[in-house]
Amino acid sequence: MEFETVIGLEVHVQLNTETKLFCSCPTSFNEQENINTCPTCLALPGALPTVNREAVHKAIQFGKSVNAKINKTSKFDRKNYFYPDSPSAYQISQFYQPVVENGILNITGKQINIVRAHLEADAGKSIHEYDGSKVDLNRAGTPLLEIVTAPDMRSSDEAIEYLKKLHSIIRYINISDANMQEGSFRCDANVSIRPKGDDKLYTRVEIKNINSFRFIQKAIEFEVERQREAWLDGVYSRDVWQETRLYDSAKNETRSMRSKEEASDYRYFPEPDLLDIELSDEVINLYSQIPELPDQKAERFQKELGLSEYNSIVISSSIELARYFEDLIQFGASSKMATTWLTVELLGRLNKLNLDISQTPINSQKLSDLIKAIDSNTISGKAGKDVLDYLFENQISVSEAIKRLGLEQISDDSSILSIIDNVIAQNSNKVAEYRSGKDKLFGFFVGQVMKLSGGSANPQKVNDLLKSRL
Ligand code: ADP
Ligand code: MG
Ligand code: ZN
């Protein structure tokens, strides 16, 4: 029996505003516990929230980046539930009228519908220690944008592609650092299966807060398999029910956490302490001006710089990579050299070390110096790779590395000619044979010249000059 996977994703993005969503406490990370708090985010009686404009502006920017509808009027609602790290015992969220609706995000060959993106306040953190649990409310009230898709994805690969693209867009428009380890980009995956051809939606399971792309993929795959086996074993209705499960990366399995609440369990009602958000056309237009996005950049790289589709997508996939590439071009590298030295040589080495471009020890200025050294025939392309390896180990300039490695190429005509003349003088018999038609000997002369130069003569030059001399 064939099944189809159905996935809908909810992503919580922590917006990089200066202050919290409803008070002026800073959102800074790694501070002393409970330092970033005030009566409002501690939910003391009588304290009143006021909306942070910056958070609303960032929500508009996001909406624009996925071609969504920006609601001119949106509202906040109370979502009631108790958690030890949420002092108000409710969360202020947007349920009935979110700020952003009906967006679209393109992945390979299809469009994923973004149903809504709404603002809400984050909870604090519980810290569990051997002798008890503690609560840190520094994070309580920091602004989140929750971005919810329709159940449009049909495989874990599609889900990951969507998430990577979303992550990239958020970093491009700089509304969040989207750091997954620090919890600034948290994903809940809703997963169900159905017999292929059936278009009904079956029971979904929600897998919560998985903090890496790889783990999200594994969690989805585990869950799909669990549901499939339950179906085939005839225990689907017993084992698959609407619940929240946690992914355990050590065991590579999902485990039941709690039954999933229905919206009605939360007793949503309009937040009485806040006014509606009314957006003027002027404000919407102002924050609709967003920078070039990954798809547009990739297209421009193809059109203006002649990159292949594949390379243009790789390079535009992250803002850091795209900037690095644009720097190389700015510093005068040809797009061909910039592409190869960035995607093959630099990224290849970074991948091996498990680093990403933001952690590169070689900045764009240095790589462009290296490209220049190759372009100007100071070193050969092959020597360039050795120089790059050496630069990974040593914080020195390109010219210093070339000097230390003794890789400087001899390219000036007179030095090469004097070696050639030497070789010719020492091999008069072979010269005579060559001149009487034994063309094959040419390779011998090239070899001799290269040997005498210690391998440092520019091979192209050697070829040209030898031909004319012989
Ligand atoms: P809630 O807010 O309670 O989590 P929603 O109805 O807003 O519930 O849906 C949350 C997510 O679950 C959405 O991304 C939606 O696409 C997804 N979803 C809903 N039904 C299914 C299903 N049967 N299979 C997979 N995903 C689903
Ligand atoms: Mg949910
Ligand atoms: Zn506060």
Coordinates of C-alpha atoms and ligand atoms in Angstrom, one line a residue:
M1 CA 0.0 0.0 0.0
E2 CA 1.3 3.4 -0.9
F3 CA 1.1 6.4 1.4
E4 CA 1.6 10.1 1.0
T5 CA 3.2 12.3 3.7
V6 CA 1.5 15.6 4.6
I7 CA 3.5 18.2 6.5
G8 CA 2.5 21.7 7.7
L9 CA 5.1 23.8 9.6
E10 CA 4.9 26.4 12.3
V11 CA 8.1 28.5 12.8
H12 CA 8.6 30.8 15.7
V13 CA 11.1 33.5 14.8
Q14 CA 12.5 35.7 17.6
L15 CA 12.5 39.2 16.2
N16 CA 15.7 41.2 16.7
T17 CA 14.1 44.3 18.2
E18 CA 15.9 46.3 20.8
T19 CA 13.2 45.9 23.4
K20 CA 10.4 43.4 24.3
L21 CA 7.0 43.3 22.6
F22 CA 5.0 45.0 25.3
C23 CA 7.5 46.8 27.6
S24 CA 10.8 48.6 27.2
C25 CA 13.0 45.8 28.8
P26 CA 16.0 45.0 26.6
T27 CA 16.0 41.7 24.6
S28 CA 19.7 41.1 25.2
F29 CA 20.9 37.5 25.5
N30 CA 23.2 35.9 28.1
E31 CA 22.4 38.4 30.8
Q32 CA 22.1 37.7 34.5
E33 CA 18.9 35.9 35.2
N34 CA 15.7 38.0 35.7
I35 CA 17.6 41.2 35.0
N36 CA 15.7 42.1 31.9
T37 CA 12.3 42.4 33.7
C38 CA 9.8 45.0 34.7
P39 CA 6.3 45.0 36.2
T40 CA 4.8 44.4 32.7
C41 CA 6.7 41.4 31.7
L42 CA 6.5 40.0 35.2
A43 CA 2.7 40.4 34.9
L44 CA 2.3 42.3 38.1
P45 CA -1.2 43.4 38.7
G46 CA -2.0 46.8 37.2
A47 CA 0.9 46.9 34.7
L48 CA -0.2 47.6 31.2
P49 CA 1.3 46.5 27.9
T50 CA 2.1 48.8 25.0
V51 CA 2.9 47.5 21.5
N52 CA 6.5 47.8 20.3
R53 CA 6.3 49.5 16.8
E54 CA 9.6 47.9 15.7
A55 CA 8.1 44.4 16.0
V56 CA 5.1 45.4 13.9
H57 CA 7.4 46.9 11.3
K58 CA 9.4 43.7 11.1
A59 CA 6.2 41.7 10.7
I60 CA 5.3 44.0 7.7
Q61 CA 8.7 43.4 6.2
F62 CA 8.3 39.7 6.5
G63 CA 4.8 39.8 5.0
K64 CA 6.2 41.8 2.0
S65 CA 9.0 39.3 1.5
V66 CA 6.5 36.5 1.0
N67 CA 4.1 38.5 -1.1
A68 CA 1.5 38.3 1.7
K69 CA -1.5 40.4 2.5
I70 CA -0.7 42.9 5.3
N71 CA -3.8 43.5 7.3
K72 CA -4.5 47.2 7.9
T73 CA -6.2 46.3 11.1
S74 CA -4.9 43.5 13.3
K75 CA -5.7 42.6 16.9
F76 CA -4.2 40.8 19.9
D77 CA -5.9 38.0 21.8
R78 CA -5.3 36.2 25.1
K79 CA -4.4 32.6 24.9
N80 CA -4.9 31.2 28.3
Y81 CA -2.7 28.4 29.7
F82 CA -0.5 28.0 32.7
Y83 CA 3.2 27.4 32.5
P84 CA 5.6 28.0 35.4
D85 CA 7.7 30.3 33.1
S86 CA 4.8 32.4 32.0
P87 CA 3.8 34.6 35.0
S88 CA 0.6 36.0 33.4
A89 CA -0.8 32.5 32.9
Y90 CA -1.8 33.7 29.4
Q91 CA 0.1 34.5 26.3
I92 CA -0.7 37.6 24.2
S93 CA -0.9 36.4 20.7
Q94 CA -2.9 37.2 17.5
F95 CA -5.6 34.6 16.9
Y96 CA -8.5 36.1 15.1
Q97 CA -6.8 38.8 13.1
P98 CA -3.1 38.3 12.5
V99 CA -0.9 41.1 11.0
V100 CA 0.1 39.0 8.0
E101 CA -2.0 36.5 5.9
N102 CA -1.8 34.5 2.7
G103 CA 1.8 34.6 1.6
I104 CA 3.8 32.3 -0.7
L105 CA 7.3 30.9 -0.6
N106 CA 8.8 29.1 -3.6
I107 CA 10.7 25.9 -3.3
T108 CA 11.9 23.7 -6.2
G109 CA 8.9 23.2 -8.5
K110 CA 6.2 24.3 -6.1
Q111 CA 4.8 27.0 -4.0
I112 CA 4.2 26.7 -0.3
N113 CA 1.3 28.7 1.1
I114 CA 1.9 30.7 4.2
V115 CA -1.5 30.9 5.9
R116 CA -0.5 33.5 8.4
A117 CA 2.2 35.2 10.4
H118 CA 1.3 36.7 13.7
L119 CA 3.0 38.5 16.6
E120 CA 3.1 37.0 20.0
A121 CA 5.1 37.3 23.3
D122 CA 7.5 34.5 24.2
A123 CA 7.6 32.8 27.6
G124 CA 10.5 32.7 30.0
K125 CA 12.7 29.7 30.6
S126 CA 12.7 27.0 33.2
I127 CA 16.1 25.8 34.3
H128 CA 16.0 22.4 35.8
E129 CA 18.8 21.6 38.2
Y130 CA 19.5 18.7 40.5
D131 CA 17.9 20.3 43.5
G132 CA 14.9 21.9 41.9
S133 CA 13.8 24.1 39.0
K134 CA 14.4 27.8 38.6
V135 CA 12.7 30.3 36.4
D136 CA 14.4 33.0 34.3
L137 CA 12.1 35.6 32.9
N138 CA 14.6 37.5 30.8
R139 CA 13.0 36.1 27.7
A140 CA 9.4 36.6 28.9
G141 CA 7.7 39.0 26.6
T142 CA 10.3 39.0 23.8
P143 CA 8.6 39.3 20.4
L144 CA 8.0 36.3 18.3
L145 CA 6.7 36.1 14.7
E146 CA 4.9 32.8 14.3
I147 CA 4.8 31.7 10.6
V148 CA 2.3 29.0 9.7
T149 CA 2.1 27.1 6.4
A150 CA -0.8 25.2 4.9
P151 CA -0.2 21.4 5.0
D152 CA 1.5 21.7 1.6
M153 CA 4.7 19.7 1.9
R154 CA 4.8 16.1 0.8
S155 CA 8.2 14.9 2.1
S156 CA 10.8 15.7 4.7
D157 CA 13.0 17.0 1.9
E158 CA 10.4 19.6 0.9
A159 CA 10.0 20.6 4.5
I160 CA 13.7 21.2 4.9
E161 CA 13.9 23.1 1.7
Y162 CA 11.1 25.3 2.9
L163 CA 12.7 25.9 6.2
K164 CA 16.1 26.7 4.7
K165 CA 14.6 29.2 2.3
L166 CA 12.5 30.8 5.1
H167 CA 15.6 31.0 7.3
S168 CA 17.5 32.6 4.5
I169 CA 14.8 35.2 3.7
I170 CA 14.6 36.1 7.4
R171 CA 18.4 36.7 7.5
Y172 CA 18.2 38.7 4.2
I173 CA 15.6 41.1 5.6
N174 CA 17.4 41.1 9.0
I175 CA 14.3 40.7 11.2
S176 CA 16.0 38.1 13.3
D177 CA 19.4 36.5 13.7
A178 CA 17.5 33.2 13.3
N179 CA 20.1 31.4 15.3
M180 CA 18.7 27.9 15.8
Q181 CA 20.9 26.9 18.7
E182 CA 19.9 29.9 20.7
G183 CA 16.2 29.3 19.9
S184 CA 15.7 32.3 17.6
F185 CA 14.3 30.0 14.9
R186 CA 12.1 27.2 16.3
C187 CA 10.2 24.8 14.2
D188 CA 7.2 22.6 15.0
A189 CA 6.4 20.0 12.4
N190 CA 2.9 18.8 11.9
V191 CA 2.9 15.4 10.3
S192 CA 0.3 13.0 9.0
I193 CA 0.0 10.3 6.3
R194 CA -2.7 9.2 4.0
P195 CA -3.2 6.6 1.4
K196 CA -1.9 7.9 -2.0
G197 CA -4.7 9.4 -4.0
D198 CA -6.8 10.3 -0.9
D199 CA -7.2 14.1 -0.5
K200 CA -8.6 14.0 3.0
L201 CA -6.4 15.2 5.9
Y202 CA -5.8 12.5 8.5
T203 CA -4.8 12.9 12.1
R204 CA -1.7 15.0 12.6
V205 CA 0.9 14.8 15.2
E206 CA 2.9 17.9 16.2
I207 CA 6.6 17.5 16.9
K208 CA 7.8 20.4 18.9
N209 CA 10.9 22.7 19.0
I210 CA 13.5 20.8 17.1
N211 CA 16.7 22.8 16.9
S212 CA 18.5 21.8 13.7
F213 CA 17.6 21.1 10.1
R214 CA 19.0 17.6 10.3
F215 CA 17.0 16.7 13.4
I216 CA 13.8 18.1 11.9
Q217 CA 14.3 15.9 8.9
K218 CA 15.0 12.8 11.1
A219 CA 12.1 13.6 13.4
I220 CA 9.7 13.8 10.4
E221 CA 11.0 10.6 8.9
F222 CA 10.7 8.7 12.2
E223 CA 7.2 10.0 12.6
V224 CA 6.1 9.1 9.1
E225 CA 7.4 5.6 9.6
R226 CA 5.7 5.2 13.0
Q227 CA 2.4 6.2 11.5
R228 CA 2.8 4.0 8.4
E229 CA 3.6 0.9 10.6
A230 CA 0.6 1.7 12.8
W231 CA -1.6 1.8 9.7
L232 CA -0.2 -1.4 8.3
D233 CA -0.5 -3.2 11.6
G234 CA -4.1 -2.1 12.0
V235 CA -3.5 0.0 15.1
Y236 CA -3.6 3.4 13.5
S237 CA -6.6 4.7 15.5
R238 CA -5.0 3.5 18.7
D239 CA -1.5 4.8 18.1
V240 CA -2.0 7.9 16.0
W241 CA -3.9 10.7 17.7
Q242 CA -3.7 14.4 17.9
E243 CA -0.8 14.9 20.3
T244 CA 2.4 16.8 20.8
R245 CA 5.5 14.7 20.6
L246 CA 9.1 15.5 21.4
Y247 CA 12.0 14.5 19.3
D248 CA 14.9 12.8 21.1
S249 CA 18.0 13.2 19.0
A250 CA 20.0 10.8 21.1
K251 CA 17.6 7.9 20.5
N252 CA 16.3 9.2 17.1
E253 CA 12.7 8.8 18.1
T254 CA 9.7 10.9 18.9
R255 CA 7.9 10.5 22.2
S256 CA 4.5 11.6 23.4
M257 CA 4.6 14.8 25.5
R258 CA 0.9 15.7 25.9
S259 CA -2.3 15.5 24.0
K260 CA -2.7 18.4 21.7
E261 CA -5.0 21.2 22.8
E262 CA -7.7 22.4 20.5
A263 CA -8.1 26.1 20.0
S264 CA -11.2 26.1 22.2
D265 CA -9.1 24.8 25.1
Y266 CA -7.2 28.1 25.2
R267 CA -10.3 30.2 25.8
Y268 CA -9.1 32.8 23.4
F269 CA -10.6 36.2 23.8
P270 CA -9.6 39.7 22.6
E271 CA -6.8 41.3 24.7
P272 CA -8.6 44.0 26.7
D273 CA -5.4 45.9 27.6
L274 CA -4.4 46.7 24.0
L275 CA -5.8 48.7 21.2
D276 CA -6.0 47.3 17.7
I277 CA -3.0 47.8 15.4
E278 CA -4.1 50.2 12.7
L279 CA -1.6 50.5 9.9
S280 CA -1.6 53.5 7.5
D281 CA -0.7 53.1 3.9
E282 CA 2.3 55.2 4.6
V283 CA 3.6 52.9 7.2
I284 CA 2.9 49.8 5.1
N285 CA 4.7 51.4 2.2
L286 CA 7.7 52.4 4.2
Y287 CA 8.3 49.0 5.6
S288 CA 7.5 47.3 2.4
Q289 CA 10.8 48.5 1.0
I290 CA 12.9 45.4 1.5
P291 CA 16.3 44.4 0.2
E292 CA 16.9 42.0 -2.7
L293 CA 15.8 38.5 -1.8
P294 CA 17.5 35.2 -2.5
D295 CA 15.5 34.4 -5.6
Q296 CA 16.0 37.8 -7.1
K297 CA 19.7 37.7 -6.3
A298 CA 20.1 34.3 -8.0
E299 CA 18.4 35.6 -11.1
R300 CA 20.6 38.6 -11.2
F301 CA 23.7 36.6 -10.8
Q302 CA 22.6 34.5 -13.8
K303 CA 21.7 37.5 -16.0
E304 CA 24.4 39.9 -15.1
L305 CA 27.3 37.7 -14.2
G306 CA 26.6 34.6 -16.2
L307 CA 26.5 32.2 -13.4
S308 CA 24.9 28.8 -13.9
E309 CA 21.5 28.3 -12.2
Y310 CA 23.0 25.9 -9.8
N311 CA 25.9 28.1 -8.7
S312 CA 23.6 31.2 -8.5
I313 CA 21.3 29.3 -6.1
V314 CA 24.2 28.0 -3.9
I315 CA 25.7 31.5 -3.6
S316 CA 22.5 33.3 -2.9
S317 CA 21.3 30.8 -0.4
S318 CA 22.7 32.7 2.5
I319 CA 23.2 36.5 2.9
E320 CA 26.8 36.0 4.1
L321 CA 27.7 33.9 1.1
A322 CA 26.1 36.3 -1.3
R323 CA 27.9 39.3 0.3
Y324 CA 31.2 37.5 0.2
F325 CA 30.7 36.8 -3.5
E326 CA 29.7 40.3 -4.2
D327 CA 32.8 41.5 -2.4
L328 CA 35.0 39.4 -4.6
I329 CA 33.4 40.9 -7.7
Q330 CA 33.8 44.4 -6.2
F331 CA 37.5 43.7 -5.5
G332 CA 37.9 42.9 -9.2
A333 CA 37.6 39.2 -9.5
S334 CA 36.0 37.8 -12.6
S335 CA 32.7 36.0 -11.9
K336 CA 34.2 32.8 -13.1
M337 CA 37.2 32.9 -10.7
A338 CA 35.0 34.2 -7.9
T339 CA 32.5 31.4 -8.3
T340 CA 35.1 28.6 -8.4
W341 CA 37.3 29.9 -5.7
L342 CA 34.4 30.6 -3.4
T343 CA 32.1 27.5 -4.0
V344 CA 34.7 24.8 -4.8
E345 CA 37.9 25.8 -3.0
L346 CA 36.8 27.9 0.0
L347 CA 33.5 26.2 0.8
G348 CA 35.0 22.8 0.2
R349 CA 37.6 23.5 2.8
L350 CA 35.1 25.1 5.2
N351 CA 32.8 22.1 4.9
K352 CA 35.6 19.7 5.8
L353 CA 36.2 21.7 8.9
N354 CA 32.4 21.9 9.6
L355 CA 32.5 25.6 9.4
D356 CA 30.1 27.9 7.6
I357 CA 31.0 31.1 5.7
S358 CA 30.5 33.3 8.8
Q359 CA 33.3 31.5 10.4
T360 CA 35.8 31.6 7.6
P361 CA 39.4 32.4 8.6
I362 CA 39.9 33.9 5.1
N363 CA 37.9 37.0 4.4
S364 CA 36.9 38.2 0.9
Q365 CA 39.8 40.7 0.7
K366 CA 42.3 37.9 1.2
L367 CA 40.6 35.5 -1.3
S368 CA 40.5 38.2 -3.9
D369 CA 44.2 38.8 -3.3
L370 CA 44.8 35.2 -4.0
I371 CA 42.7 35.3 -7.2
K372 CA 44.7 38.3 -8.3
A373 CA 47.9 36.5 -7.7
I374 CA 46.7 33.7 -10.0
D375 CA 45.3 36.0 -12.6
S376 CA 48.5 37.9 -12.8
N377 CA 50.5 34.7 -13.2
T378 CA 52.4 35.3 -9.9
I379 CA 51.4 31.8 -9.0
S380 CA 49.8 29.0 -10.8
G381 CA 46.2 27.9 -10.1
K382 CA 47.6 24.7 -8.6
A383 CA 49.9 26.7 -6.3
G384 CA 46.9 28.8 -5.4
K385 CA 45.3 25.8 -3.7
D386 CA 48.5 25.2 -1.6
V387 CA 48.5 28.9 -0.6
L388 CA 44.8 28.6 0.4
D389 CA 45.6 25.6 2.6
Y390 CA 48.4 27.5 4.2
L391 CA 46.3 30.5 4.8
F392 CA 43.8 28.3 6.8
E393 CA 46.7 27.5 9.1
N394 CA 48.4 30.9 9.2
Q395 CA 47.0 34.4 9.7
I396 CA 49.3 36.0 7.2
S397 CA 48.9 37.9 3.9
V398 CA 48.7 36.2 0.5
S399 CA 52.0 37.6 -0.6
E400 CA 53.7 36.5 2.6
A401 CA 52.3 32.9 2.2
I402 CA 53.5 32.8 -1.4
K403 CA 56.9 33.9 -0.3
R404 CA 57.1 31.4 2.6
L405 CA 56.0 28.5 0.4
G406 CA 58.4 29.6 -2.4
L407 CA 55.6 29.3 -4.9
E408 CA 56.2 32.5 -6.8
Q409 CA 56.1 31.8 -10.5
I410 CA 58.8 33.0 -12.9
S411 CA 56.8 34.8 -15.6
D412 CA 59.1 37.4 -16.9
D413 CA 60.4 36.7 -20.4
S414 CA 64.0 37.4 -19.8
S415 CA 64.4 35.0 -16.9
I416 CA 62.6 32.2 -18.7
L417 CA 64.6 32.8 -21.9
S418 CA 67.9 32.6 -20.1
I419 CA 66.9 29.2 -18.8
I420 CA 65.7 28.1 -22.3
D421 CA 69.1 29.2 -23.8
N422 CA 70.9 27.2 -21.2
V423 CA 68.8 24.1 -22.0
I424 CA 69.4 24.6 -25.8
A425 CA 73.1 25.0 -25.3
Q426 CA 73.4 21.8 -23.3
N427 CA 71.4 19.7 -25.7
S428 CA 72.6 20.7 -29.1
N429 CA 72.1 17.1 -30.5
K430 CA 68.4 17.0 -29.5
V431 CA 67.9 20.5 -30.8
A432 CA 69.2 19.4 -34.2
E433 CA 66.9 16.3 -34.1
Y434 CA 63.9 18.5 -33.2
R435 CA 64.7 20.9 -36.0
S436 CA 64.9 18.1 -38.5
G437 CA 61.3 17.2 -37.7
K438 CA 61.2 15.2 -34.5
D439 CA 58.3 17.2 -33.0
K440 CA 57.9 14.8 -30.1
L441 CA 61.0 16.2 -28.5
F442 CA 59.2 19.4 -27.6
G443 CA 58.0 17.8 -24.4
F444 CA 61.5 17.0 -23.4
F445 CA 62.6 20.6 -23.7
V446 CA 59.6 21.8 -21.6
G447 CA 60.5 19.2 -19.0
Q448 CA 64.2 20.4 -18.9
V449 CA 63.2 24.1 -18.6
M450 CA 60.7 23.4 -15.8
K451 CA 63.3 21.3 -14.0
L452 CA 66.0 23.9 -14.2
S453 CA 63.5 26.6 -12.9
G454 CA 62.7 24.4 -9.9
G455 CA 59.2 24.0 -11.2
S456 CA 58.4 27.6 -10.8
A457 CA 58.4 28.8 -14.4
N458 CA 55.0 29.7 -15.8
P459 CA 54.3 26.7 -18.1
Q460 CA 52.3 28.7 -20.7
K461 CA 55.2 31.2 -21.1
V462 CA 57.7 28.3 -21.3
N463 CA 55.7 26.8 -24.1
D464 CA 55.4 30.0 -26.1
L465 CA 59.0 31.1 -25.7
L466 CA 60.4 27.6 -26.3
K467 CA 58.5 27.4 -29.6
S468 CA 59.8 30.7 -30.8
R469 CA 63.4 29.9 -29.7
L470 CA 63.5 26.4 -31.2
Ligands
ADP1 P1 -2.6 24.8 15.9 O1 -2.5 26.3 15.8 O2 -3.5 24.3 16.9 O3 -1.3 24.1 15.9 P2 -3.5 24.8 13.1 O4 -4.8 24.3 12.5 O5 -3.2 26.3 13.0 O6 -3.4 24.3 14.5 O7 -2.4 24.0 12.3 C1 -1.1 24.1 12.6 C2 -0.3 23.4 11.5 O8 -0.7 22.1 11.3 C3 -0.4 24.1 10.2 O9 0.9 24.3 9.7 C4 -1.2 23.2 9.3 O10 -0.8 23.3 8.0 C5 -0.8 21.9 9.9 N1 -1.7 20.8 9.7 C6 -3.1 20.8 9.9 N2 -3.6 19.6 9.6 C7 -2.6 18.8 9.2 C8 -2.6 17.5 8.8 N3 -3.6 16.7 8.7 N4 -1.4 17.0 8.4 C9 -0.3 17.7 8.5 N5 -0.3 19.0 8.9 C10 -1.4 19.6 9.2
MG2 MG 0.7 24.3 16.6
ZN3 ZN 9.6 44.3 30.9

